[in-house]
Coordinates of C-alpha atoms in Angstrom, one line a residue:
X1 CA 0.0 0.0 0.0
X2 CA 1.4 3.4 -1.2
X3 CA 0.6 6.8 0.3
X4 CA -1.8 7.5 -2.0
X5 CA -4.1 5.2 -1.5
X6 CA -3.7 5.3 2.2
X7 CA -5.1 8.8 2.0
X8 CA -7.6 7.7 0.0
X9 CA -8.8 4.8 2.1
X10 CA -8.4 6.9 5.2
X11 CA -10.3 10.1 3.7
X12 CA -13.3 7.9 2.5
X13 CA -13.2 6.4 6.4
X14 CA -13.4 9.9 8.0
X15 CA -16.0 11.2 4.9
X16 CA -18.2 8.1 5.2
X17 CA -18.5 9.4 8.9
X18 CA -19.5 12.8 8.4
X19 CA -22.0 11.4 6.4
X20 CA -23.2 8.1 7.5
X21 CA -26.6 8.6 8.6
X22 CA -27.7 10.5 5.1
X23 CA -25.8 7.4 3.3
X24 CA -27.6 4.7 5.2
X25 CA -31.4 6.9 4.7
X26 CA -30.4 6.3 0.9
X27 CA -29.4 2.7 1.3
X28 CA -26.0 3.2 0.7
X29 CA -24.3 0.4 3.1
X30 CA -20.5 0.9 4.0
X31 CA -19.9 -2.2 2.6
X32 CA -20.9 -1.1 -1.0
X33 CA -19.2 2.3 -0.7
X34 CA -15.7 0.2 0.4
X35 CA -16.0 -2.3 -2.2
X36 CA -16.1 -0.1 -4.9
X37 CA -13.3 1.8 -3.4
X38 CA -10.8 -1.2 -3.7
X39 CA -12.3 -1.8 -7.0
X40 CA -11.1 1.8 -8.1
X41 CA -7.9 1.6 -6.6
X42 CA -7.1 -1.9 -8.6
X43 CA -8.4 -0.3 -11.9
X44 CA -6.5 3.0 -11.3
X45 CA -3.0 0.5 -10.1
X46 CA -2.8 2.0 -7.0
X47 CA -3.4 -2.0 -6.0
X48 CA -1.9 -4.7 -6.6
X49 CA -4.4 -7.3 -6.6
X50 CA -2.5 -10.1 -7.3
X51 CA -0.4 -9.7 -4.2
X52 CA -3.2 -8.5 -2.2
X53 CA -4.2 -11.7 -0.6
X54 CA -0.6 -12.6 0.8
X55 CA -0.1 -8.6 2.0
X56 CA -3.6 -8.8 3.4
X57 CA -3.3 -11.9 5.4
X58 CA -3.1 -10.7 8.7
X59 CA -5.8 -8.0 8.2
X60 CA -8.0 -11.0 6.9
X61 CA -7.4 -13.8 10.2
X62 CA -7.7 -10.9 12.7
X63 CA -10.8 -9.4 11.3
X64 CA -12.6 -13.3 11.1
X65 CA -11.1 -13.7 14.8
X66 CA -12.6 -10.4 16.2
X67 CA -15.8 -11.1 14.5
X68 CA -16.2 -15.1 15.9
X69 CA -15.3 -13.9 19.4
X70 CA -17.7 -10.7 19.2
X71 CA -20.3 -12.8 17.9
X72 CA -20.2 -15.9 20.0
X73 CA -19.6 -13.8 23.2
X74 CA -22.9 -11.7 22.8
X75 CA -25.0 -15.1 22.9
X76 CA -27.3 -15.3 25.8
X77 CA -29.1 -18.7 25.5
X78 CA -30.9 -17.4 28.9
X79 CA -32.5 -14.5 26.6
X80 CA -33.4 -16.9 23.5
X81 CA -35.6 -19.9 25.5
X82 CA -38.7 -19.1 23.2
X83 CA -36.2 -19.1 19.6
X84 CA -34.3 -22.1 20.6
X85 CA -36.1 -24.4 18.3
X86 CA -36.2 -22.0 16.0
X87 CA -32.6 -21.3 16.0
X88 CA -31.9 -25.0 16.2
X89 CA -33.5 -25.8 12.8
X90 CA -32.1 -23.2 11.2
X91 CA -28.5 -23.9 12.1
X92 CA -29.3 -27.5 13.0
X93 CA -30.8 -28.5 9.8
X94 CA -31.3 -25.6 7.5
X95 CA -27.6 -24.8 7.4
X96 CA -26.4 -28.2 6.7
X97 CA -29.0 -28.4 3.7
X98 CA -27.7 -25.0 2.6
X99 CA -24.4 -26.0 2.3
X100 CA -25.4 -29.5 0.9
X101 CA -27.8 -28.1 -1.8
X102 CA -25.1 -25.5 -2.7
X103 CA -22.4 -28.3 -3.1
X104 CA -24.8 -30.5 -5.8
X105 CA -25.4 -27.1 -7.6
X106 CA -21.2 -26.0 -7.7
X107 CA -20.4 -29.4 -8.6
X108 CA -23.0 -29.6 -11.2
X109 CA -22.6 -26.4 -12.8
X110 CA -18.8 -26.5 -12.5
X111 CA -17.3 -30.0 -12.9
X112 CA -14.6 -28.6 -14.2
X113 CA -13.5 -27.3 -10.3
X114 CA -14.2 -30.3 -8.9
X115 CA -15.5 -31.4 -5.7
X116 CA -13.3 -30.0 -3.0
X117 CA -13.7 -26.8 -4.8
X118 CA -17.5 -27.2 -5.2
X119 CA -17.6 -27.8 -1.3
X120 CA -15.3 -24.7 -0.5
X121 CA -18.0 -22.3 -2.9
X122 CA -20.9 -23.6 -0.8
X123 CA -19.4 -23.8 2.5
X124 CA -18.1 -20.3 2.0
X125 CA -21.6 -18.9 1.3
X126 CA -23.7 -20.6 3.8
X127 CA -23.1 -18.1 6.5
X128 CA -25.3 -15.1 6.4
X129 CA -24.7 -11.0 7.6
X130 CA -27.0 -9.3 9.1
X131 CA -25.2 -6.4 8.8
X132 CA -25.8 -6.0 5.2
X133 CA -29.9 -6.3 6.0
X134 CA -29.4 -3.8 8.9
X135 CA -32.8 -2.0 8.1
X136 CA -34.7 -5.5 9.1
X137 CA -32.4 -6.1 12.3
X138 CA -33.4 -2.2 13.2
X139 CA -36.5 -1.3 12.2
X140 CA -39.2 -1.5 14.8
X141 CA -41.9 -2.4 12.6
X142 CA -40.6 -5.9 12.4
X143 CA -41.4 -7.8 15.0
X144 CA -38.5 -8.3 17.7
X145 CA -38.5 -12.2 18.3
X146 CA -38.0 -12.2 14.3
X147 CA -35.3 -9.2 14.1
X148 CA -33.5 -10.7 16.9
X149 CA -33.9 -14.6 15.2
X150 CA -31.9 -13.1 12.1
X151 CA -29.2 -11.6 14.1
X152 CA -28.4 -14.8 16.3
X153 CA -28.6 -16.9 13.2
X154 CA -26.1 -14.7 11.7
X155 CA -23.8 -14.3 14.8
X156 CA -24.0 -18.2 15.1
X157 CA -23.7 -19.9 11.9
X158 CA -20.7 -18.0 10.7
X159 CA -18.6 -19.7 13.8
X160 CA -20.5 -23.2 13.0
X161 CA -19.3 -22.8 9.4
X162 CA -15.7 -22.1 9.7
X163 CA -14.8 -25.2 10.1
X164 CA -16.6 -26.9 7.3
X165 CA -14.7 -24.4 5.2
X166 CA -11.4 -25.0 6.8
X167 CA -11.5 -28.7 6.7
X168 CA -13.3 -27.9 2.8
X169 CA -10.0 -25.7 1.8
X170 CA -7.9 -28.2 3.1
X171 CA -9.3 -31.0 1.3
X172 CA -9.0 -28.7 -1.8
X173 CA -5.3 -28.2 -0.9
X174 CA -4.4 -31.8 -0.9
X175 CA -6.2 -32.3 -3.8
X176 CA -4.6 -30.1 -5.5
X177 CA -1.0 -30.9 -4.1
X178 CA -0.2 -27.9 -3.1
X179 CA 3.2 -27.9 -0.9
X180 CA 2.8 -28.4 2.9
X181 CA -0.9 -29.1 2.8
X182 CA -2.5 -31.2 5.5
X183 CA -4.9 -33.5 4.4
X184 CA -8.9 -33.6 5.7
X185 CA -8.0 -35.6 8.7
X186 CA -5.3 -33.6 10.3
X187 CA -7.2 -30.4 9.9
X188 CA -9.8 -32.7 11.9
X189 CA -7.7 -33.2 14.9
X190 CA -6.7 -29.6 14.7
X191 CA -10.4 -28.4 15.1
X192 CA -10.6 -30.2 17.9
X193 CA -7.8 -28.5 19.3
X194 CA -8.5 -25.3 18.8
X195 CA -11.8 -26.1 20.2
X196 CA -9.9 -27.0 23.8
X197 CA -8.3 -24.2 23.4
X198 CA -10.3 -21.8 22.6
X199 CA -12.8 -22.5 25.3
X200 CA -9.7 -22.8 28.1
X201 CA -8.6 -19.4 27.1
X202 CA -11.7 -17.7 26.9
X203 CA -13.0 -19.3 30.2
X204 CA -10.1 -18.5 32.1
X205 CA -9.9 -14.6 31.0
X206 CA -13.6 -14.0 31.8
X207 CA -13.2 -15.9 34.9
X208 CA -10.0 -13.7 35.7
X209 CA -11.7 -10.3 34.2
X210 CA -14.7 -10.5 36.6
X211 CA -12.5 -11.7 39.6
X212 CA -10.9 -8.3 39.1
X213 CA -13.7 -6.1 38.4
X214 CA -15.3 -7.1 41.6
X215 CA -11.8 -6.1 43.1
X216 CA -11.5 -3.0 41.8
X217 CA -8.1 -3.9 40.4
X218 CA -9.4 -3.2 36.4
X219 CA -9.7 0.2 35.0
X220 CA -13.1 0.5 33.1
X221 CA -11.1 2.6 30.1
X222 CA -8.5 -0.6 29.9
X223 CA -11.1 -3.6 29.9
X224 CA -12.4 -3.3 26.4
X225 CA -8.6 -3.2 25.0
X226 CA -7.8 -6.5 27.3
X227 CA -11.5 -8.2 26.1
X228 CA -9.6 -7.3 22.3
X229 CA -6.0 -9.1 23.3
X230 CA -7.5 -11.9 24.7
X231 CA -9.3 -13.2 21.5
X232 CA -6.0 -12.5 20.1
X233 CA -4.5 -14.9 22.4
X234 CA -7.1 -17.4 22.1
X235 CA -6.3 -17.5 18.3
X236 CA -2.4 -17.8 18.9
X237 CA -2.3 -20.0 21.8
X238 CA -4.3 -22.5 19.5
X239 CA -2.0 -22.4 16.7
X240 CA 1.0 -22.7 18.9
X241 CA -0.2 -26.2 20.2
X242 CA -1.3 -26.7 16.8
X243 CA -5.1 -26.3 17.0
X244 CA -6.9 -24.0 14.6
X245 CA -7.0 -20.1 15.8
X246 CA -10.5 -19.8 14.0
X247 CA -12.2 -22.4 15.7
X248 CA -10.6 -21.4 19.1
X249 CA -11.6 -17.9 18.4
X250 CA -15.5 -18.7 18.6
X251 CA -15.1 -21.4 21.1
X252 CA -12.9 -18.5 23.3
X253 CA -16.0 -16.4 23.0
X254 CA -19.1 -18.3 24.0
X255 CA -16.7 -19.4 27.1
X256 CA -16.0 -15.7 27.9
X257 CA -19.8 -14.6 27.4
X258 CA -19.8 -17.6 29.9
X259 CA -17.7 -16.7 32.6
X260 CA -17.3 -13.0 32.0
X261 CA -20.9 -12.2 34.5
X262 CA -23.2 -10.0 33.2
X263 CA -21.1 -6.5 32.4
X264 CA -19.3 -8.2 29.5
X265 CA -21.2 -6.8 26.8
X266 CA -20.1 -3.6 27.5
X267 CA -16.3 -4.9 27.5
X268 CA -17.4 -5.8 24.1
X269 CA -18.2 -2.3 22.9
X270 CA -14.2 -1.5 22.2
X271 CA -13.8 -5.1 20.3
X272 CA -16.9 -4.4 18.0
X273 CA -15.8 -1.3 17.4
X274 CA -12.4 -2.4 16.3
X275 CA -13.9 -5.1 14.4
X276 CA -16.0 -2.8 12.6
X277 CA -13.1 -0.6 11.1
X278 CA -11.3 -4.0 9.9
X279 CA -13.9 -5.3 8.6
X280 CA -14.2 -2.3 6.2
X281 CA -10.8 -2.2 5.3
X282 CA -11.8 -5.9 4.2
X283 CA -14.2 -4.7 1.9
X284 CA -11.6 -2.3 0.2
X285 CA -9.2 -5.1 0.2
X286 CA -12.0 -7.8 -1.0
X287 CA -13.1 -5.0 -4.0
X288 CA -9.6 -5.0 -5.1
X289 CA -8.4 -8.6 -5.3
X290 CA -11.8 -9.4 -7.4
X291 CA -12.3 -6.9 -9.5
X292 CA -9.5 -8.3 -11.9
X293 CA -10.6 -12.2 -11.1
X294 CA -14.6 -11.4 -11.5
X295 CA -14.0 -9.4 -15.2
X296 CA -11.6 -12.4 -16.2
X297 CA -14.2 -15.3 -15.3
X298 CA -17.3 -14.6 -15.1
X299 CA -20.3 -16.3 -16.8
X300 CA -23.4 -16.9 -17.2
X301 CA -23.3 -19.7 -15.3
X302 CA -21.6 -17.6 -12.6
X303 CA -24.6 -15.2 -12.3
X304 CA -26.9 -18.1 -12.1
X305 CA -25.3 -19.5 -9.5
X306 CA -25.2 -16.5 -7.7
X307 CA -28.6 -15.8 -8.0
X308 CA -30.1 -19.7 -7.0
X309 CA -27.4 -19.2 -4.2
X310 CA -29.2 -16.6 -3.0
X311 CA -33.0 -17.8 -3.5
X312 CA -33.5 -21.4 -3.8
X313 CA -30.1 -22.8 -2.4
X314 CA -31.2 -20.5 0.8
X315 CA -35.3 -20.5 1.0
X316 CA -35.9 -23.7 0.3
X317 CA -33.5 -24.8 3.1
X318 CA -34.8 -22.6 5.3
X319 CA -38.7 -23.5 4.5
X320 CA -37.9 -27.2 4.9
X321 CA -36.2 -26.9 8.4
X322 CA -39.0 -23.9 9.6
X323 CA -42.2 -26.8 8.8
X324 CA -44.4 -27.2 11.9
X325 CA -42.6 -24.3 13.5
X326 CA -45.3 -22.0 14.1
X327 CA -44.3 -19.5 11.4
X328 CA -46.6 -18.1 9.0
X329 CA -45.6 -18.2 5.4
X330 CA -45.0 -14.6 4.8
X331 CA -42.8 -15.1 7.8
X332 CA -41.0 -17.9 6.5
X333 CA -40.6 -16.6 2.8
X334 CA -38.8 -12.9 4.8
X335 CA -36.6 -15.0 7.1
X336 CA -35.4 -17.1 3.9
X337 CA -34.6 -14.0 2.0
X338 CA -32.6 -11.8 4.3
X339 CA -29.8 -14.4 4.4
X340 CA -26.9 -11.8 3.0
X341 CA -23.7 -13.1 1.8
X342 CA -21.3 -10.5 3.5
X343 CA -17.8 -10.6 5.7
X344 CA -17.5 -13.9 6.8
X345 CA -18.0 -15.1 2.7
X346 CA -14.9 -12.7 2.0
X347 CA -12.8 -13.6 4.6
X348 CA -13.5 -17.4 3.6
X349 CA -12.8 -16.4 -0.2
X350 CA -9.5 -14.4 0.7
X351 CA -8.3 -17.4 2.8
X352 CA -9.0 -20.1 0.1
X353 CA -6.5 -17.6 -1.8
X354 CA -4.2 -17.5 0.0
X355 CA -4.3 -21.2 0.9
X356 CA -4.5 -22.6 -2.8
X357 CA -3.2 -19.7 -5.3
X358 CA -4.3 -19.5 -8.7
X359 CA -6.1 -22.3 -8.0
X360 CA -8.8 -21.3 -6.5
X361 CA -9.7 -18.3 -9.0
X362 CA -12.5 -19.7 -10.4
X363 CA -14.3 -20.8 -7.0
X364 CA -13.6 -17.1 -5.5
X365 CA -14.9 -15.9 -8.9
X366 CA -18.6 -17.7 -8.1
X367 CA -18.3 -16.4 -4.1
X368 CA -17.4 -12.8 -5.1
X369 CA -20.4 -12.4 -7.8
X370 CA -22.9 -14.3 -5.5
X371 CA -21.5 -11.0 -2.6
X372 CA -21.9 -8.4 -5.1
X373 CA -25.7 -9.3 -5.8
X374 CA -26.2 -10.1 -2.7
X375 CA -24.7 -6.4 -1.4
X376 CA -27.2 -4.8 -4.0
X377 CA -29.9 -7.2 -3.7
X378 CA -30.3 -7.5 0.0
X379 CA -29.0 -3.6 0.3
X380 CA -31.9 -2.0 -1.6
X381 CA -34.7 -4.4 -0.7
X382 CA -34.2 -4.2 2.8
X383 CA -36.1 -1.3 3.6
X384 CA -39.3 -1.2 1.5
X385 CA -39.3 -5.1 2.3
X386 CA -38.8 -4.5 6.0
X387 CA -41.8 -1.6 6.2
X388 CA -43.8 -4.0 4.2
X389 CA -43.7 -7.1 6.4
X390 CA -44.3 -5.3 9.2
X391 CA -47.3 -3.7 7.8
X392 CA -48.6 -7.2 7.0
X393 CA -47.4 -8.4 10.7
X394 CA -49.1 -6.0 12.9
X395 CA -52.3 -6.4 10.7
X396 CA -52.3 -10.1 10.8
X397 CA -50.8 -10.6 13.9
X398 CA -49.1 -13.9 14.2
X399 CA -47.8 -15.9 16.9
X400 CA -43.8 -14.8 15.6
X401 CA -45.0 -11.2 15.4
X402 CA -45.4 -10.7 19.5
X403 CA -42.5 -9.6 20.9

């Protein structure tokens, strides 16, 4: 990165904030503004975007690990006793299906990737973001249980998915024989790892960070900076003893929201924060690594995939696993659309790069296209679709509508 374009990056940070809240009115998302930024600076060569994904790296694992602790530690199951079922078929059986039903479609459309590749295209895009629908997750009119359903299924089912993607990029790896990459049954044993791990580290620190709140020994300004180190040091600690840091990240978090007592969502304030300015940056660095692979391989079959990724390989899942849930259909048809394809689908597509090369252009090529109609897709419907359910929800009145 030159000094150009970190002015650039760095103006478009400070403008977006003058103007956010006009932006967001006009359904302009941060995420659009950012990836056509990095778009711009590849096309103008002010980015390599060849190099990108090694240069990157770092930016990319830190971002995922913020986000899966963030996520995992907001979880309260104690708050979620009437969703549970809900939540458990969606992640329990609609996400499986989403990512099996994506799988059949990549292989069949693409035979020529083949099947590891095909499993790393639907893996990637199974998890969902609610931050790209953040006029359904916000706006009163929809009712809470089913605004506060989408956002626990998105905070959940990225952490469940990472390591069906890791075990599917590995698999693609070996296939491939690419040099120093471990087979599908040693990234096994290294899941389980990081899952020890992961929960260890993140049940000792909230254990040890609530111990010294109630002693006064903590200052309030310094906890949110310590919350942000220690999912850090869940992620290293695993990969030093050779588990994965991904997996230890999320398991590091629900063991924190755990032991951490109930003032730990406001030591998340500073991490999610953080989290938020990386995972921006990503989007610049996402625009301009795929801007150059998208214009070289996209195809028809590309879009189509993208768009059945988004509609059938999603929906029907979702349908199947909401039967005899006490949903109503409209309810079922709005929950099954706002499944957005955001961060944790580019930080799966940048690893895959940077794991497998050249060789996984063409699979990045189908995730990148599916994000970029989902970004407009989801961005601009979110509103008027979000008013309009909730017209139809406080008129009809359904058990899901009561908050």
């Amino acid at each position: 990165m030159n000094e150009v374009t970190l002015v650039l990056i760095s103006a478009a940070l400070f403008g977006w904030a003058l103007v956010s809240a006009r932006l967001q009115r006009a359904d302009l998302t941060p995420s659009i503004v950012f990836l056509v930024l990095g778009g711009a600076l590849a096309g103008l060569g002010l980015v390599d975007g060849s190099t990108t994904p090694e240069t990157f790296a770092p930016l990319v694992e830190v971002t995922l690990v913020w986000v899966l602790f963030s996520d995992a530690a907001r979880l309260r199951v104690q708050q979620l006793r009437e969703d549970v079922g809900r939540l458990v078929r969606l992640l329990g059986v609609g996400l499986p299906l989403t990512i099996v039903t994506g799988w059949a479609l990549a292989a069949w459309l693409f035979p020529q990737q083949g099947l590891w590749l095909a499993f790393v295209v639907a893996a990637a895009l199974a998890p969902t973001d609610a931050a790209l629908g953040l006029p359904v997750v916000t706006n009163p009119a929809v009712p809470s249980r089913i605004r506060r359903l989408l956002t626990v299924e998105s905070g959940l089912n990225d952490g469940i998915t990472t390591p069906v993607v890791l075990l599917a990029i590995a698999g693609a790896a070996a296939a491939a024989g690419v040099e120093g990459a471990e087979g599908a049954g040693s990234a096994v044993i290294t899941l389980l790892i990081g899952v020890a791990a992961g929960a260890a580290v993140g049940g000792a620190g909230g254990w040890l960070l609530r111990r010294a709140r109630r002693r006064g020994s903590a200052a309030e300004e310094f906890l949110g900076i310590g919350v942000l180190a220690l999912a850090l040091l869940a992620y290293a600690g695993a990969v030093e003893v050779g588990g994965n840091g991904f997996v230890a990240a999320f398991c590091a978090g629900l063991a924190f929201g755990r032991f951490a007592g109930p003032r730990a969502e406001g030591e998340l304030v500073f991490l999610e924060q953080t989290s938020s300015l990386v995972s921006i940056l990503v989007w610049s660095v996402f625009g301009a690594v795929t801007v150059a692979i998208v214009l070289d391989r996209i195809t028809v079959l590309t879009v189509v995939y993208a768009a059945l990724s988004l509609t059938v390989v999603r929906m029907v899942p979702v349908a199947l696993s909401l039967i005899g849930s006490g949903l109503d259909r409209n309810t079922v048809l709005f929950v099954g659309w706002f499944g957005p394809r955001g961060l944790a689908s580019i930080v799966f597509a940048l690893l895959a790069l940077e794991a497998l090369g050249p060789e996984a252009d063409d699979a990045v090529a189908v995730i990148a296209v599916t994000i970029l109609l989902s970004v407009l897709a989801h961005g601009l419907s979110a509103a008027p679709l979000a008013a309009r359910y909730g017209r139809a929800a406080s008129t009809s009145n359904p058990p899901a509508a009561r908050p």
